[in-house]
Amino acid sequence: MSLKDIGDISYFRLNNEINRPINGKIPLNKDKEALNAFFKENVIPNTKQFASITDKINFLMENDYIEKAFIKKYKPEFIEELAAIIKAEDFHFKSFMAAYKFYQQYALKTNDGNYYLESLEDRVMFNALYFADGNEELAKDLAIEMINQRYQPATPSFLNAGRSRRGELVSCFLIQVTDDMNSIGRSINSALQLSRIGGGVGITLSNLREAGAPIKGYAGAASGVVPVMKLFEDSFSYSNQLGQRQGAGVVYLNIFHPDVIAFLSTKKENADEKVRVKTLSLGLTVPDKFYELARNNEDMYLFSPYDVEREYGVAFNYIDITEKYDELLANPKITKTKIRARDLETEISKLQQESGYPYIINIDTANKANPIDGKIVMSNLCSEILQVQKPSVINDAQEFLELGTDISCNLGSTNILNMMTSPDFGRSIKAMTRALTYVTDSSQIEAVPTIKNGNQQAHTFGLGAMGLHSFLAQNHIEYGSPESVEFTDIYFMLMNYWTLVESNNIARERKTTFVGFEHSKYADGTYFDKYVTGKFVPKSDLVKGLFKDHFIPQAADWEALRQAVQKDGLYHQNRLAVAPNGSISYINDCSASIHPITQRIEERQEKKIGKIYYPANGLSTDTIPYYTSAYDMDMRKVIDVYAAATEHVDQGLSLTLFLRSELPKEIYEWKSESKQTTRDLSILRNYAFNKGIKSIYYVRTFTDDGEEVGANQCESCVI
């Protein structure tokens, strides 16, 4: 049977029966039946068989399916041993969705698409061999972590590791545009190149002069940011990854940029087609000053980036608006535009209700927490990457006079559900750190020199987490409760501690640190001040019990780490970031990222197949009360959980707000009517700001007719 011939056969029918209650009960057993039928009818008869793993590898190398170089780093006997170790772990998919996603999206297939060439065990083995780079002990550790689903590489890494005909291992990229035509042209080319290789691209346009600004002394000549946005959107549409899917990008603008209203208007449903952007995502970088002006119901002034750069000699992104606001306002040489802060706040809320955009980056919050010398000026397509950047200087020949630093996203995720049963939490995180180090070391994006330069200097990665709601529900803990917040706090503290330990180990081994380490808060030791107080330990009996089998660093442990880091440094500039997750949470059979589930039985529309139903992991009579949908939850509780994690994450977390068009008064006590209003969104954004949240991703609204506004995440922006 051809893999293409997967029409109306039993496993889809069985899976769909989950949505048909029997005597008022969900027939969850139908999912297991669908899983078994999928293997019997699809996987087993359509998998090419080999006498041994050595025979399989030889076939794959001879027929150009996998690279020879990484295989040749190991003896055949070791690969056979590793395959046996993986097999002994006795992995089994726990849901139909998990198996279906893996075999449809990740499993290597023959060139004609008719046969599977690898199982999940094989894909895990190839990932372990590839990322261990010849280190047999590390290969074993990584294989154990992945087959037990404690560690999951991001889709580009997991999918491409070891393959001959592959894309990049990197999930996304961030590039900065400066206020000149050479930079704009070079950035459009960069967007084309990065989109071609499969990454989502974040772009900041804040440095560009506003519409009506002078060009070479001619007043009113500049067109502003909107035409540049259209150029980028067209670029992403054109560079569509071999026609398989369109490229994806997000543009960020500082909220004090004079084009901010026009910028937001491009996403309105009734926008003129000449300015409307359909596929490009929008984000705002928001300094603290905006919240102050809106809170006090004051006028706000938008400042000309062209004038600011002439006066201060630096690009607009690098001016601290909050600090310099009054100074900029008093300077007669800087052109200003006056609007009401609350009017702009209302416009933001209206657009979020209508489209889910814009993303919000609380840029001062991000920079206050940033331990690295330099400035964060933007984020990525999912709003969790927050790293310092330096702009480039480009001449008329499109040559770099000064090569800036842009960003690539090297991502992976822990599975909280399984990490909490790890026999050695620290060893698990250390292995993951090594795997992600290989990704950053080996990802050289030659087509975009600024990306390559930034990656070579910073060695950054973003290790995140998923499965939080699954873990909480199965331990009868309400999402958003004090215990859930405390658990999240300790879990991410441990991730921070162990990634720091291993980054320090790598720096000591290689006698190399990230560029600029000596100017960081790690080098002067102040980063560790809050940890050497010893306050980050479990306090409630419940959370103490959850972590009873795991080492919890005390004040003395943090002090020892501080001294080790000051002595030998860190190899990685950044280490932690929580992405929204996509397919990897399905194959790990857990809730996505650290946000709540949206449905106890999730309904997904698969191309050419129809609907697939995915019951939440561990859903049972006992856990149903703890699997509250995000749409039925007070979003302040979600913000509280994210704020606890943010305390320890050196980058950001992709926080989505889930709302209904009718908001229950019993959940949101400030409401006098049930209809969602712009005020509701303003209250939540301000609550997030005051809790120290660095970024807000989508605002997703579930409407009365069952539609979700802001739910259409592009494939590039989930890992």
Short mmCIF file of N, CA and C in Angstrom, two decimals, residues 95-192:
data_model
loop_
_atom_site.label_atom_id
_atom_site.label_comp_id
_atom_site.label_asym_id
_atom_site.label_seq_id
_atom_site.Cartn_x
_atom_site.Cartn_y
_atom_site.Cartn_z
N SER A 95 0.00 8.02 21.87
CA SER A 95 -1.24 8.49 21.24
C SER A 95 -1.13 8.36 19.73
N PHE A 96 -2.28 8.29 19.08
CA PHE A 96 -2.30 8.24 17.62
C PHE A 96 -1.67 9.49 17.03
N MET A 97 -2.00 10.65 17.59
CA MET A 97 -1.46 11.90 17.06
C MET A 97 0.06 11.90 17.09
N ALA A 98 0.65 11.41 18.17
CA ALA A 98 2.11 11.40 18.30
C ALA A 98 2.73 10.57 17.18
N ALA A 99 2.22 9.37 16.98
CA ALA A 99 2.78 8.49 15.94
C ALA A 99 2.51 9.06 14.55
N TYR A 100 1.31 9.55 14.33
CA TYR A 100 0.95 10.08 13.01
C TYR A 100 1.84 11.27 12.66
N LYS A 101 2.04 12.18 13.62
CA LYS A 101 2.88 13.36 13.38
C LYS A 101 4.30 12.94 13.05
N PHE A 102 4.84 11.97 13.80
CA PHE A 102 6.21 11.57 13.54
C PHE A 102 6.35 10.99 12.14
N TYR A 103 5.51 10.05 11.80
CA TYR A 103 5.69 9.36 10.52
C TYR A 103 5.33 10.24 9.33
N GLN A 104 4.44 11.19 9.51
CA GLN A 104 4.11 12.08 8.39
C GLN A 104 5.11 13.22 8.23
N GLN A 105 5.66 13.71 9.34
CA GLN A 105 6.48 14.92 9.27
C GLN A 105 7.97 14.68 9.44
N TYR A 106 8.37 13.67 10.19
CA TYR A 106 9.77 13.53 10.55
C TYR A 106 10.47 12.31 9.97
N ALA A 107 9.77 11.21 9.81
CA ALA A 107 10.43 9.97 9.40
C ALA A 107 10.98 10.08 7.98
N LEU A 108 12.20 9.64 7.80
CA LEU A 108 12.83 9.61 6.48
C LEU A 108 12.08 8.61 5.59
N LYS A 109 11.80 9.03 4.36
CA LYS A 109 11.07 8.18 3.42
C LYS A 109 11.89 7.98 2.15
N THR A 110 11.54 6.95 1.40
CA THR A 110 12.20 6.72 0.11
C THR A 110 11.91 7.89 -0.83
N ASN A 111 12.73 8.03 -1.85
CA ASN A 111 12.58 9.16 -2.77
C ASN A 111 11.21 9.21 -3.42
N ASP A 112 10.60 8.05 -3.65
CA ASP A 112 9.27 8.04 -4.25
C ASP A 112 8.16 8.22 -3.23
N GLY A 113 8.54 8.31 -1.95
CA GLY A 113 7.55 8.54 -0.90
C GLY A 113 6.74 7.34 -0.51
N ASN A 114 7.12 6.16 -0.96
CA ASN A 114 6.29 4.98 -0.74
C ASN A 114 6.66 4.15 0.49
N TYR A 115 7.87 4.37 1.03
CA TYR A 115 8.29 3.56 2.18
C TYR A 115 8.97 4.43 3.23
N TYR A 116 8.72 4.04 4.51
CA TYR A 116 9.45 4.66 5.61
C TYR A 116 10.83 3.99 5.70
N LEU A 117 11.84 4.82 5.96
CA LEU A 117 13.20 4.30 6.09
C LEU A 117 13.72 4.36 7.52
N GLU A 118 12.94 4.97 8.41
CA GLU A 118 13.41 5.02 9.79
C GLU A 118 12.22 5.10 10.74
N SER A 119 12.46 4.61 11.93
CA SER A 119 11.52 4.71 13.05
C SER A 119 11.93 5.87 13.93
N LEU A 120 11.16 6.14 14.95
CA LEU A 120 11.57 7.19 15.89
C LEU A 120 12.88 6.80 16.55
N GLU A 121 13.06 5.52 16.86
CA GLU A 121 14.32 5.06 17.45
C GLU A 121 15.50 5.37 16.54
N ASP A 122 15.31 5.20 15.23
CA ASP A 122 16.38 5.51 14.28
C ASP A 122 16.67 7.00 14.24
N ARG A 123 15.59 7.81 14.23
CA ARG A 123 15.79 9.26 14.18
C ARG A 123 16.50 9.75 15.44
N VAL A 124 16.14 9.18 16.58
CA VAL A 124 16.83 9.50 17.83
C VAL A 124 18.30 9.13 17.74
N MET A 125 18.59 7.94 17.23
CA MET A 125 19.98 7.50 17.12
C MET A 125 20.78 8.43 16.23
N PHE A 126 20.23 8.80 15.07
CA PHE A 126 20.96 9.68 14.16
C PHE A 126 21.17 11.05 14.79
N ASN A 127 20.17 11.56 15.54
CA ASN A 127 20.35 12.82 16.26
C ASN A 127 21.46 12.71 17.29
N ALA A 128 21.45 11.63 18.05
CA ALA A 128 22.46 11.45 19.10
C ALA A 128 23.86 11.37 18.52
N LEU A 129 24.02 10.59 17.46
CA LEU A 129 25.33 10.46 16.81
C LEU A 129 25.78 11.78 16.22
N TYR A 130 24.86 12.48 15.61
CA TYR A 130 25.20 13.73 14.93
C TYR A 130 25.62 14.81 15.92
N PHE A 131 24.82 15.00 16.96
CA PHE A 131 25.10 16.08 17.91
C PHE A 131 26.23 15.75 18.88
N ALA A 132 26.53 14.47 19.06
CA ALA A 132 27.65 14.09 19.93
C ALA A 132 28.98 14.27 19.23
N ASP A 133 28.98 14.35 17.91
CA ASP A 133 30.18 14.68 17.14
C ASP A 133 31.36 13.75 17.45
N GLY A 134 31.08 12.45 17.56
CA GLY A 134 32.15 11.48 17.79
C GLY A 134 32.37 11.10 19.24
N ASN A 135 31.72 11.78 20.16
CA ASN A 135 31.86 11.49 21.60
C ASN A 135 30.88 10.37 21.97
N GLU A 136 31.38 9.17 22.18
CA GLU A 136 30.52 8.01 22.41
C GLU A 136 29.70 8.15 23.68
N GLU A 137 30.32 8.64 24.75
CA GLU A 137 29.59 8.78 26.02
C GLU A 137 28.44 9.78 25.88
N LEU A 138 28.71 10.89 25.20
CA LEU A 138 27.67 11.90 24.99
C LEU A 138 26.57 11.34 24.09
N ALA A 139 26.95 10.57 23.07
CA ALA A 139 25.94 9.97 22.18
C ALA A 139 24.99 9.08 22.98
N LYS A 140 25.52 8.32 23.92
CA LYS A 140 24.67 7.47 24.76
C LYS A 140 23.74 8.33 25.62
N ASP A 141 24.31 9.36 26.23
CA ASP A 141 23.49 10.24 27.08
C ASP A 141 22.36 10.88 26.29
N LEU A 142 22.69 11.41 25.11
CA LEU A 142 21.67 12.07 24.30
C LEU A 142 20.61 11.09 23.84
N ALA A 143 21.03 9.90 23.45
CA ALA A 143 20.06 8.89 23.02
C ALA A 143 19.09 8.56 24.15
N ILE A 144 19.61 8.41 25.35
CA ILE A 144 18.75 8.10 26.50
C ILE A 144 17.80 9.25 26.79
N GLU A 145 18.30 10.48 26.71
CA GLU A 145 17.43 11.63 26.97
C GLU A 145 16.32 11.73 25.94
N MET A 146 16.64 11.51 24.67
CA MET A 146 15.65 11.67 23.62
C MET A 146 14.66 10.52 23.55
N ILE A 147 15.12 9.29 23.72
CA ILE A 147 14.19 8.16 23.62
C ILE A 147 13.26 8.13 24.81
N ASN A 148 13.68 8.69 25.94
CA ASN A 148 12.79 8.83 27.10
C ASN A 148 12.02 10.14 27.07
N GLN A 149 12.19 10.86 25.99
CA GLN A 149 11.47 12.12 25.72
C GLN A 149 11.61 13.12 26.87
N ARG A 150 12.83 13.19 27.39
CA ARG A 150 13.15 14.27 28.31
C ARG A 150 13.69 15.47 27.54
N TYR A 151 14.33 15.18 26.40
CA TYR A 151 14.85 16.23 25.54
C TYR A 151 14.32 16.05 24.13
N GLN A 152 13.89 17.18 23.56
CA GLN A 152 13.42 17.17 22.19
C GLN A 152 14.07 18.32 21.42
N PRO A 153 14.95 18.03 20.45
CA PRO A 153 15.47 19.10 19.60
C PRO A 153 14.33 19.78 18.86
N ALA A 154 14.52 21.03 18.50
CA ALA A 154 13.54 21.75 17.68
C ALA A 154 13.39 21.04 16.35
N THR A 155 12.26 21.26 15.70
CA THR A 155 11.96 20.57 14.45
C THR A 155 13.09 20.65 13.42
N PRO A 156 13.67 21.82 13.13
CA PRO A 156 14.74 21.83 12.11
C PRO A 156 15.92 20.95 12.48
N SER A 157 16.26 20.89 13.76
CA SER A 157 17.38 20.05 14.21
C SER A 157 17.01 18.58 14.17
N PHE A 158 15.87 18.24 14.75
CA PHE A 158 15.44 16.84 14.83
C PHE A 158 15.21 16.26 13.44
N LEU A 159 14.63 17.04 12.57
CA LEU A 159 14.31 16.58 11.22
C LEU A 159 15.55 16.42 10.36
N ASN A 160 16.49 17.36 10.44
CA ASN A 160 17.60 17.43 9.49
C ASN A 160 18.88 16.76 9.94
N ALA A 161 19.02 16.48 11.23
CA ALA A 161 20.28 15.94 11.74
C ALA A 161 20.68 14.67 11.00
N GLY A 162 21.85 14.72 10.36
CA GLY A 162 22.40 13.55 9.70
C GLY A 162 21.97 13.34 8.27
N ARG A 163 20.98 14.05 7.80
CA ARG A 163 20.48 13.82 6.45
C ARG A 163 21.39 14.45 5.40
N SER A 164 21.49 13.80 4.26
CA SER A 164 22.33 14.32 3.18
C SER A 164 21.68 15.53 2.51
N ARG A 165 20.41 15.41 2.24
CA ARG A 165 19.69 16.49 1.56
C ARG A 165 18.81 17.18 2.59
N ARG A 166 19.40 18.14 3.25
CA ARG A 166 18.71 18.70 4.42
C ARG A 166 18.70 20.21 4.41
N GLY A 167 17.84 20.74 5.26
CA GLY A 167 17.84 22.17 5.52
C GLY A 167 18.76 22.47 6.70
N GLU A 168 18.65 23.69 7.21
CA GLU A 168 19.47 24.10 8.34
C GLU A 168 18.93 23.52 9.65
N LEU A 169 19.76 23.56 10.67
CA LEU A 169 19.36 23.08 11.99
C LEU A 169 18.70 24.18 12.82
N VAL A 170 18.65 25.38 12.26
CA VAL A 170 18.26 26.58 12.99
C VAL A 170 16.79 26.90 12.76
N SER A 171 16.12 27.39 13.81
CA SER A 171 14.68 27.63 13.74
C SER A 171 14.32 28.99 13.15
N CYS A 172 15.07 30.02 13.50
CA CYS A 172 14.68 31.36 13.05
C CYS A 172 15.87 32.31 13.15
N PHE A 173 15.66 33.53 12.66
CA PHE A 173 16.73 34.52 12.58
C PHE A 173 16.20 35.92 12.90
N LEU A 174 17.11 36.79 13.36
CA LEU A 174 16.77 38.19 13.62
C LEU A 174 17.78 39.08 12.92
N ILE A 175 17.29 40.05 12.14
CA ILE A 175 18.19 40.98 11.46
C ILE A 175 17.73 42.41 11.71
N GLN A 176 18.69 43.31 11.72
CA GLN A 176 18.43 44.72 12.00
C GLN A 176 18.68 45.56 10.74
N VAL A 177 17.77 46.50 10.50
CA VAL A 177 17.90 47.40 9.36
C VAL A 177 18.25 48.79 9.88
N THR A 178 19.21 49.45 9.24
CA THR A 178 19.53 50.83 9.59
C THR A 178 19.01 51.78 8.52
N ASP A 179 19.10 53.07 8.79
CA ASP A 179 18.40 54.08 8.00
C ASP A 179 19.18 54.48 6.75
N ASP A 180 19.39 53.54 5.85
CA ASP A 180 19.97 53.88 4.55
C ASP A 180 19.60 52.81 3.54
N MET A 181 19.62 53.17 2.28
CA MET A 181 19.16 52.28 1.22
C MET A 181 20.03 51.03 1.12
N ASN A 182 21.32 51.17 1.40
CA ASN A 182 22.20 50.00 1.33
C ASN A 182 21.79 48.94 2.34
N SER A 183 21.46 49.38 3.55
CA SER A 183 21.03 48.45 4.58
C SER A 183 19.69 47.82 4.23
N ILE A 184 18.77 48.62 3.72
CA ILE A 184 17.46 48.08 3.33
C ILE A 184 17.63 47.02 2.25
N GLY A 185 18.43 47.33 1.23
CA GLY A 185 18.65 46.38 0.14
C GLY A 185 19.31 45.11 0.62
N ARG A 186 20.32 45.26 1.46
CA ARG A 186 21.03 44.08 1.98
C ARG A 186 20.10 43.24 2.84
N SER A 187 19.24 43.90 3.62
CA SER A 187 18.32 43.18 4.52
C SER A 187 17.27 42.40 3.74
N ILE A 188 16.80 42.98 2.64
CA ILE A 188 15.84 42.26 1.81
C ILE A 188 16.49 41.01 1.22
N ASN A 189 17.73 41.15 0.78
CA ASN A 189 18.46 39.98 0.28
C ASN A 189 18.64 38.94 1.39
N SER A 190 18.95 39.42 2.60
CA SER A 190 19.11 38.50 3.73
C SER A 190 17.81 37.76 4.01
N ALA A 191 16.69 38.48 3.96
CA ALA A 191 15.39 37.86 4.20
C ALA A 191 15.10 36.79 3.16
N LEU A 192 15.43 37.08 1.90
CA LEU A 192 15.25 36.09 0.83
C LEU A 192 16.08 34.83 1.11
#
